Backbone as CSV, one residue per row, in Angstrom:
resi,resn,N_x,N_y,N_z,CA_x,CA_y,CA_z,C_x,C_y,C_z
1,TYR,0.482,-17.261,13.658,0.218,-15.839,13.183,0.528,-14.842,14.344
2,ASN,-0.266,-15.176,15.472,0.040,-14.063,16.563,1.435,-14.045,17.066
3,LYS,2.205,-15.148,17.041,3.488,-15.145,17.557,4.349,-14.229,16.386
4,GLY,4.067,-14.282,15.270,4.795,-13.593,14.248,4.417,-12.212,14.346
5,PHE,3.166,-11.755,14.811,2.757,-10.394,14.953,3.407,-9.708,15.963
6,ARG,3.684,-10.596,17.161,4.077,-10.021,18.360,5.649,-9.969,18.180
7,LEU,6.303,-10.774,17.465,7.752,-10.672,17.161,7.869,-9.495,16.349
8,GLY,7.118,-8.976,15.525,7.116,-7.819,14.753,7.082,-6.666,15.619
9,GLN,6.297,-6.629,16.554,6.059,-5.625,17.509,7.305,-5.368,18.319
10,LEU,7.996,-6.430,18.578,9.376,-6.416,19.395,10.530,-6.115,18.323
11,ASN,10.416,-5.688,17.273,11.219,-5.405,16.303,12.228,-6.729,15.857
12,ARG,11.641,-7.867,16.046,12.407,-9.052,15.798,11.865,-9.470,14.385
13,SER,12.195,-8.693,13.398,11.602,-8.794,12.089,11.801,-10.178,11.256
14,GLU,13.099,-10.466,11.349,13.534,-11.673,10.696,12.799,-12.863,11.177
15,GLU,12.789,-12.932,12.590,12.025,-14.097,13.187,10.486,-13.926,12.890
16,ALA,9.904,-12.836,12.778,8.556,-12.706,12.384,8.309,-13.147,11.043
17,ILE,9.135,-12.890,10.149,9.069,-13.391,8.712,9.118,-14.772,8.637
18,ALA,9.892,-15.402,9.518,10.197,-16.817,9.527,8.942,-17.470,9.924
19,VAL,8.384,-16.946,10.976,6.944,-17.357,11.498,5.759,-17.379,10.532
20,TYR,5.753,-16.175,9.819,4.806,-16.064,8.832,4.943,-16.931,7.642
21,ASP,6.092,-17.195,7.333,6.384,-18.376,6.394,5.935,-19.727,6.726
22,GLU,6.089,-19.977,8.071,5.696,-21.204,8.614,4.199,-21.333,8.535
23,VAL,3.466,-20.293,8.890,2.089,-20.310,8.781,1.666,-20.721,7.437
24,VAL,2.289,-20.076,6.303,1.809,-20.184,4.898,2.279,-21.650,4.528
25,LYS,3.367,-22.115,5.182,3.840,-23.494,4.658,2.851,-24.618,5.329
26,ARG,2.470,-24.426,6.403,1.501,-25.346,7.249,-0.060,-25.208,6.557
27,TYR,-0.592,-23.879,6.465,-1.924,-23.693,6.122,-2.095,-23.278,4.752
28,GLY,-1.213,-22.984,4.024,-1.337,-22.337,2.758,-2.426,-22.983,1.735
29,GLU,-2.553,-24.393,2.002,-3.573,-24.922,1.013,-4.932,-25.138,1.734
30,ALA,-5.206,-24.758,2.986,-6.381,-25.192,3.860,-7.468,-24.484,3.097
31,SER,-8.737,-25.120,3.168,-9.850,-24.557,2.532,-10.732,-23.981,3.557
32,GLU,-10.564,-24.182,4.878,-11.317,-23.499,6.020,-11.248,-22.109,5.890
33,LEU,-12.173,-21.057,5.998,-12.127,-19.625,6.023,-11.300,-19.255,6.960
34,THR,-11.342,-19.537,8.230,-10.310,-18.969,9.313,-8.939,-19.196,9.022
35,LEU,-8.672,-20.474,8.325,-7.210,-20.621,7.965,-6.855,-19.803,6.836
36,ARG,-7.652,-19.678,5.908,-7.480,-18.800,4.711,-7.240,-17.472,5.020
37,GLU,-7.959,-16.885,5.994,-7.915,-15.684,6.567,-6.413,-15.256,7.163
38,THR,-6.130,-16.488,8.056,-4.844,-16.339,8.849,-3.676,-16.491,7.963
39,VAL,-3.764,-17.222,6.918,-2.624,-17.057,5.790,-2.571,-15.838,5.148
40,ALA,-3.709,-15.332,4.653,-3.759,-13.944,3.989,-3.195,-12.947,4.949
41,ASN,-3.448,-12.892,6.193,-3.044,-12.003,7.195,-1.490,-12.180,7.362
42,ALA,-1.033,-13.391,7.397,0.403,-13.519,7.706,1.020,-13.145,6.438
43,LEU,0.703,-13.310,5.113,1.345,-12.703,4.027,1.475,-11.170,3.997
44,TYR,0.315,-10.671,4.374,0.059,-9.264,4.409,1.067,-8.661,5.385
45,ASP,1.100,-9.392,6.609,2.010,-8.700,7.495,3.414,-8.989,7.192
46,LYS,3.606,-9.938,6.524,5.071,-10.196,6.047,5.533,-9.103,5.079
47,GLY,4.638,-8.718,4.206,4.798,-7.704,3.207,5.202,-6.389,3.964
48,LEU,4.280,-6.073,4.959,4.622,-4.660,5.842,6.015,-5.039,6.525
49,THR,6.211,-6.096,6.996,7.593,-6.336,7.609,8.738,-5.932,6.740
50,LEU,8.587,-6.522,5.563,9.540,-6.410,4.383,9.618,-5.005,4.124
51,GLU,8.531,-4.247,3.847,8.662,-2.903,3.629,9.328,-2.155,4.751
52,GLU,9.172,-2.394,5.872,9.969,-1.686,7.002,11.258,-1.977,6.902
53,LEU,11.778,-3.104,6.462,13.338,-3.460,6.254,13.827,-3.055,4.969
54,ASN,13.017,-2.183,4.240,13.503,-1.522,3.040,13.690,-2.679,1.750
55,ARG,12.862,-3.738,2.048,13.079,-4.921,1.020,11.962,-4.646,0.071
56,SER,11.730,-3.657,-0.628,10.584,-3.387,-1.364,10.283,-4.496,-2.448
57,GLU,11.314,-5.040,-3.176,10.845,-6.089,-4.256,10.415,-7.225,-3.610
58,GLU,10.824,-7.777,-2.297,10.235,-8.818,-1.750,8.985,-8.480,-1.241
59,ALA,8.700,-7.500,-0.660,7.364,-7.057,-0.306,6.393,-7.180,-1.433
60,ILE,6.726,-6.433,-2.557,5.828,-6.593,-3.796,5.548,-7.974,-4.197
61,ALA,6.462,-8.835,-4.106,6.214,-10.293,-4.360,5.297,-10.814,-3.412
62,VAL,5.350,-10.439,-2.112,4.373,-11.163,-1.032,2.969,-10.576,-1.372
63,TYR,2.835,-9.089,-1.612,1.598,-8.559,-1.788,0.976,-9.104,-3.186
64,ASP,1.707,-9.455,-4.174,1.159,-9.949,-5.396,0.690,-11.455,-5.103
65,GLU,1.372,-12.106,-4.155,0.866,-13.409,-3.754,-0.379,-13.330,-2.986
66,VAL,-0.589,-12.368,-2.284,-1.963,-12.313,-1.630,-3.058,-12.069,-2.625
67,VAL,-2.739,-11.095,-3.634,-3.555,-10.866,-4.633,-3.913,-12.244,-5.480
68,LYS,-2.779,-12.924,-5.845,-3.107,-14.082,-6.647,-3.920,-15.172,-5.933
69,ARG,-3.678,-15.301,-4.708,-4.423,-16.397,-3.827,-5.764,-16.121,-3.692
70,TYR,-5.990,-14.719,-3.313,-7.415,-14.534,-2.700,-8.185,-13.407,-3.472
71,GLY,-7.540,-12.908,-4.606,-7.981,-11.964,-5.395,-9.507,-12.199,-5.777
72,GLU,-9.781,-13.469,-6.134,-11.305,-13.924,-6.473,-12.164,-14.189,-5.435
73,SER,-11.709,-14.134,-4.235,-12.553,-14.566,-3.048,-13.782,-13.600,-2.979
74,SER,-14.786,-14.305,-2.475,-15.933,-13.510,-2.102,-16.101,-13.055,-0.758
75,GLU,-15.351,-13.812,0.114,-15.509,-13.392,1.547,-14.780,-11.945,1.820
76,LEU,-15.643,-11.274,2.584,-15.405,-9.808,2.846,-14.080,-9.627,3.605
77,SER,-13.620,-10.523,4.504,-12.450,-10.410,5.216,-11.124,-10.686,4.501
78,LEU,-11.291,-11.637,3.280,-10.224,-11.701,2.397,-10.171,-10.735,1.399
79,ARG,-11.331,-10.109,1.183,-11.290,-9.148,-0.097,-10.645,-7.793,0.483
80,GLU,-10.746,-7.621,1.818,-10.264,-6.486,2.560,-8.676,-6.682,2.592
81,THR,-8.144,-7.882,2.808,-6.716,-8.056,2.810,-6.289,-7.852,1.412
82,VAL,-6.999,-8.329,0.490,-6.614,-8.139,-1.082,-6.422,-6.527,-1.172
83,ALA,-7.487,-5.872,-0.760,-7.532,-4.527,-1.115,-6.297,-3.859,-0.352
84,GLY,-5.923,-4.107,0.779,-4.771,-3.775,1.559,-3.361,-3.897,0.680
85,SER,-3.408,-5.125,0.180,-2.176,-5.520,-0.584,-2.145,-4.845,-1.789
86,LEU,-3.284,-4.449,-2.625,-3.291,-3.772,-3.726,-3.017,-2.388,-3.327
87,GLY,-3.396,-1.737,-2.398,-3.052,-0.480,-1.739,-1.547,-0.277,-1.627
88,ASN,-1.128,-1.212,-0.951,0.467,-1.282,-0.703,1.161,-1.347,-2.027
89,LEU,0.667,-2.336,-3.003,1.493,-2.382,-4.206,1.313,-0.998,-4.813
90,GLY,0.234,-0.321,-5.012,0.122,0.921,-5.562,0.999,1.799,-4.883
91,PHE,1.246,1.780,-3.750,2.033,2.789,-3.158,3.634,2.510,-3.592
92,GLU,3.833,1.326,-3.527,5.270,0.950,-3.918,5.567,1.269,-5.502
93,MET,4.431,0.988,-6.181,4.705,1.547,-7.626,4.745,3.243,-7.622
94,LEU,3.987,3.949,-6.944,4.175,5.311,-6.811,5.553,5.612,-6.324
95,ILE,6.102,5.133,-5.398,7.504,5.365,-4.909,8.425,4.972,-5.997
96,CYS,8.386,3.961,-6.819,9.195,3.508,-7.842,9.174,4.632,-8.875
97,ALA,7.864,5.202,-9.273,7.658,6.059,-10.268,8.542,7.316,-9.921
98,LYS,8.497,7.648,-8.522,9.171,9.070,-8.070,10.693,8.663,-8.332
99,GLU,11.175,7.615,-8.158,12.505,7.204,-8.449,12.900,7.347,-9.736
100,ALA,12.101,6.839,-10.574,12.310,6.952,-12.086,12.259,8.406,-12.526
101,ILE,11.553,9.115,-11.989,11.309,10.634,-12.210,12.599,11.313,-11.784
102,LEU,13.199,10.929,-10.673,14.433,11.594,-10.239,15.593,11.239,-11.113
103,ASN,15.550,10.007,-11.699,16.704,9.513,-12.550,16.390,9.806,-14.161
104,ASN,15.431,10.574,-14.474,15.069,10.941,-15.733,14.630,9.812,-16.692
105,PHE,14.142,8.760,-16.068,13.433,7.530,-16.822,11.998,7.830,-17.021
106,ARG,11.658,8.777,-17.912,10.179,9.064,-18.263,9.319,7.871,-18.357
107,ASP,9.753,7.163,-19.460,8.718,5.925,-19.854,8.561,5.147,-18.553
108,LEU,9.681,4.964,-17.774,9.404,3.886,-16.696,8.646,4.683,-15.549
109,SER,8.672,5.890,-15.395,7.822,6.555,-14.478,6.551,6.517,-14.911
110,ILE,6.082,6.716,-16.239,4.729,6.530,-16.619,4.341,5.147,-16.561
111,GLU,4.930,4.263,-16.626,4.614,2.782,-16.648,4.320,2.491,-15.079
112,LYS,5.254,3.038,-14.116,5.033,2.727,-12.674,3.782,3.598,-12.222
113,LEU,3.563,4.681,-12.516,2.282,5.584,-12.299,1.106,4.900,-12.791
114,SER,1.146,4.333,-13.966,-0.073,3.637,-14.617,-0.259,2.358,-13.713
115,LYS,0.632,1.696,-13.522,0.374,0.485,-12.411,0.032,0.735,-11.198
116,ALA,0.556,1.929,-10.546,0.010,2.380,-9.279,-1.447,2.853,-9.405
117,PHE,-1.964,3.539,-10.488,-3.178,3.950,-10.697,-4.153,2.727,-10.698
118,ASP,-3.747,1.788,-11.377,-4.530,0.537,-11.729,-4.599,-0.214,-10.397
119,MET,-3.634,-0.379,-9.560,-3.792,-1.126,-8.328,-4.521,-0.276,-7.380
120,LEU,-4.311,0.921,-7.257,-5.104,1.747,-6.250,-6.601,1.797,-6.773
121,SER,-6.785,1.887,-7.942,-8.376,1.743,-8.486,-8.955,0.474,-8.199
122,LYS,-8.216,-0.664,-8.283,-8.762,-2.032,-7.905,-8.998,-2.020,-6.260
123,ALA,-8.159,-1.325,-5.689,-8.260,-1.478,-4.163,-9.411,-0.451,-3.614
124,LEU,-9.810,0.555,-4.385,-10.955,1.419,-4.008,-12.305,0.757,-4.401
125,THR,-12.158,-0.269,-5.376,-13.275,-0.853,-5.595,-13.850,-1.726,-4.471
126,ILE,-12.890,-2.031,-3.634,-13.124,-3.050,-2.462,-13.322,-2.192,-1.172
127,LEU,-12.354,-1.243,-1.044,-12.587,-0.208,0.086,-12.653,1.082,-0.432
128,PRO,-13.697,1.508,-0.755,-13.821,2.915,-1.436,-13.568,4.069,-0.466
129,ASN,-13.641,3.789,0.818,-13.560,4.867,1.828,-12.249,4.844,2.770
130,ASP,-11.281,3.969,2.113,-10.064,3.772,3.015,-9.461,5.274,2.822
131,PRO,-8.948,5.872,3.696,-8.169,7.269,3.692,-6.672,6.912,3.115
132,VAL,-6.148,6.009,3.444,-4.703,5.711,3.013,-4.818,5.508,1.370
133,ILE,-5.618,4.623,1.034,-5.737,4.345,-0.296,-6.275,5.541,-1.223
134,LEU,-7.213,6.239,-0.680,-7.657,7.341,-1.402,-6.691,8.559,-1.524
135,GLY,-5.922,8.676,-0.446,-4.685,9.667,-0.445,-3.643,9.243,-1.303
136,ASN,-3.262,8.199,-1.489,-2.362,7.713,-2.506,-2.869,7.850,-3.951
137,TYR,-4.181,7.499,-4.110,-4.868,7.576,-5.355,-4.818,9.286,-5.793
138,GLY,-5.029,9.958,-4.862,-4.859,11.365,-5.056,-3.481,11.955,-5.407
139,TYR,-2.519,11.285,-4.688,-1.037,11.550,-5.046,-0.786,11.243,-6.437
140,VAL,-1.088,9.994,-6.720,-0.915,9.559,-8.331,-1.534,10.426,-9.161
141,TYR,-2.792,10.850,-9.049,-3.471,11.823,-9.867,-2.549,13.201,-9.912
142,PHE,-2.023,13.611,-8.813,-1.249,14.926,-8.908,-0.072,14.680,-9.755
143,LEU,0.861,13.419,-9.515,1.890,13.285,-10.179,1.567,13.038,-11.781
144,LEU,0.492,12.746,-12.170,-0.075,12.417,-13.559,-0.501,13.869,-14.129
145,GLY,-0.489,15.101,-13.319,-0.788,16.266,-13.672,-2.343,16.660,-13.712
146,ASN,-3.107,15.711,-13.106,-4.512,16.147,-12.903,-4.618,16.671,-11.385
147,LYS,-4.537,17.856,-11.241,-4.679,18.537,-9.916,-6.174,18.695,-9.482
148,GLU,-6.984,18.560,-10.387,-8.244,18.766,-9.815,-8.695,17.386,-9.128
149,LYS,-8.529,16.315,-10.006,-8.813,15.079,-9.316,-8.071,14.612,-8.019
150,ALA,-6.726,15.018,-8.054,-5.807,14.876,-6.896,-6.532,15.689,-5.571
151,CYS,-7.124,16.745,-5.837,-7.589,17.587,-4.917,-9.001,16.764,-4.362
152,GLU,-9.778,16.309,-5.400,-10.924,15.639,-4.923,-10.609,14.479,-4.028
153,TYR,-9.733,13.520,-4.369,-9.504,12.426,-3.594,-8.726,12.714,-2.281
154,LEU,-7.893,13.886,-2.325,-7.144,14.042,-1.031,-8.025,14.881,-0.143
155,GLU,-9.088,15.579,-0.519,-10.078,16.000,0.477,-10.908,14.995,0.948
156,LYS,-11.223,14.073,0.174,-11.960,12.936,0.838,-11.226,12.145,1.793
157,ALA,-9.819,11.883,1.273,-8.990,11.007,2.241,-8.878,11.695,3.743
158,ILE,-8.474,13.193,3.592,-8.231,13.867,4.867,-9.471,14.178,5.741
159,ARG,-10.906,14.233,4.920,-12.054,14.370,5.718,-12.304,12.969,6.514
160,LEU,-12.068,11.846,5.853,-12.313,10.436,6.506,-11.272,10.369,7.449
161,GLY,-9.949,10.534,7.192,-8.962,10.226,8.121,-8.313,11.174,8.950
162,GLY,-8.743,12.369,8.737,-8.249,13.558,9.728,-6.913,13.898,9.475
163,GLU,-6.354,14.458,10.680,-5.039,15.071,10.497,-3.936,13.962,10.395
164,GLU,-4.264,12.719,10.902,-3.139,11.713,10.720,-2.965,11.391,9.312
165,THR,-4.091,11.444,8.526,-3.993,11.158,6.993,-3.274,12.308,6.319
166,ARG,-3.472,13.508,6.709,-2.812,14.675,6.196,-1.269,14.425,6.496
167,GLN,-1.028,14.255,7.737,0.357,14.075,8.094,1.090,12.951,7.266
168,ALA,0.315,11.844,6.877,0.823,10.819,6.238,1.171,11.130,4.851
169,GLU,0.281,11.930,4.300,0.417,12.359,2.994,1.672,13.407,2.759
170,LEU,1.836,14.150,3.735,3.160,14.995,3.966,4.300,14.201,3.879
171,LYS,4.472,13.209,4.809,5.400,12.283,4.877,5.923,11.557,3.771
172,ASP,4.729,11.193,2.923,4.862,10.390,1.812,5.684,11.292,0.672
173,ALA,5.227,12.496,0.783,5.845,13.525,-0.372,7.329,13.614,-0.046
174,ASP,7.939,13.420,1.109,9.121,13.489,1.346,10.015,12.379,0.870
175,ILE,9.452,11.195,0.586,10.218,10.030,0.059,10.591,10.347,-1.432
176,ASP,11.939,10.254,-1.610,12.313,10.677,-2.898,11.687,11.863,-3.491
177,SER,11.930,12.928,-2.749,11.202,14.272,-2.971,11.379,14.610,-4.304
178,LEU,10.397,15.168,-4.984,10.470,15.807,-6.370,10.295,17.228,-6.097
179,PRO,10.809,18.162,-7.153,10.392,19.488,-7.186,8.876,19.720,-7.023
180,VAL,8.008,19.133,-7.647,6.629,19.347,-7.652,6.022,18.863,-6.213
181,ASP,6.795,18.227,-5.459,6.392,17.709,-4.086,5.980,18.880,-3.229
182,LYS,6.749,20.223,-3.571,6.623,21.190,-2.644,5.040,21.773,-2.903
183,GLU,4.758,21.799,-4.349,3.137,22.246,-4.629,2.363,21.084,-3.978
184,PHE,2.584,19.866,-3.998,1.790,18.842,-3.331,1.500,19.008,-1.901
185,LYS,2.635,19.353,-1.189,2.433,19.701,0.211,1.600,20.726,0.351
186,GLU,1.787,21.881,-0.386,0.765,23.096,-0.282,-0.499,22.776,-0.558
187,LEU,-0.898,21.879,-1.264,-2.155,21.510,-1.735,-2.775,20.818,-0.377
188,VAL,-1.948,19.715,0.067,-2.353,18.834,1.180,-2.687,19.769,2.411
189,LEU,-1.815,20.817,2.666,-1.860,21.656,3.674,-3.152,22.618,3.621
190,SER,-3.408,22.886,2.399,-4.605,23.744,2.120,-6.019,23.115,2.375
191,ILE,-6.014,21.871,2.353,-7.387,21.167,2.595,-7.858,21.277,3.905
192,LYS,-9.003,21.782,4.092,-9.723,21.925,5.290,-10.480,20.604,5.673
193,VAL,-10.501,20.408,6.922,-11.094,19.134,7.341,-12.373,19.450,7.749
């Protein structure tokens, strides 16, 4: 796992993915908590690496695997990895929804926003004070037209995560930018820390 992580830091993404796959192959059926944690982390980091390579469909499949394997686990470390995976799935669905809106696929955008909402809601039951998950949850509320709830969650996210979270929200709004994203950015900028 550490080798895969270091390869990722060195921008040797394909090699990192191969190492993460080897971790899962060797230890994916292990029952010891430390090995289960290692497999969960390898899968999670593989998902992040795939996202960086703009291979969203593959990343979604990997995050789904984390949730499938460890979603019912009671151990906090595994629950946190599941929450991170759900959060990333929610964000991927949010971006898919924005793409659908841009392409005038209204039903698909509503479906993707609904999935994003569901996944982020589940992530928040595990990590209720995670600024990234809270911010994305607020963004989904905004895209669904509930600006009051959006503001509530964005305020909490920025209060917890500070200026870094604010900048991340502004950056997210630039992905497949929608006409309403200008108003979203104004809302984000108006929030006092």
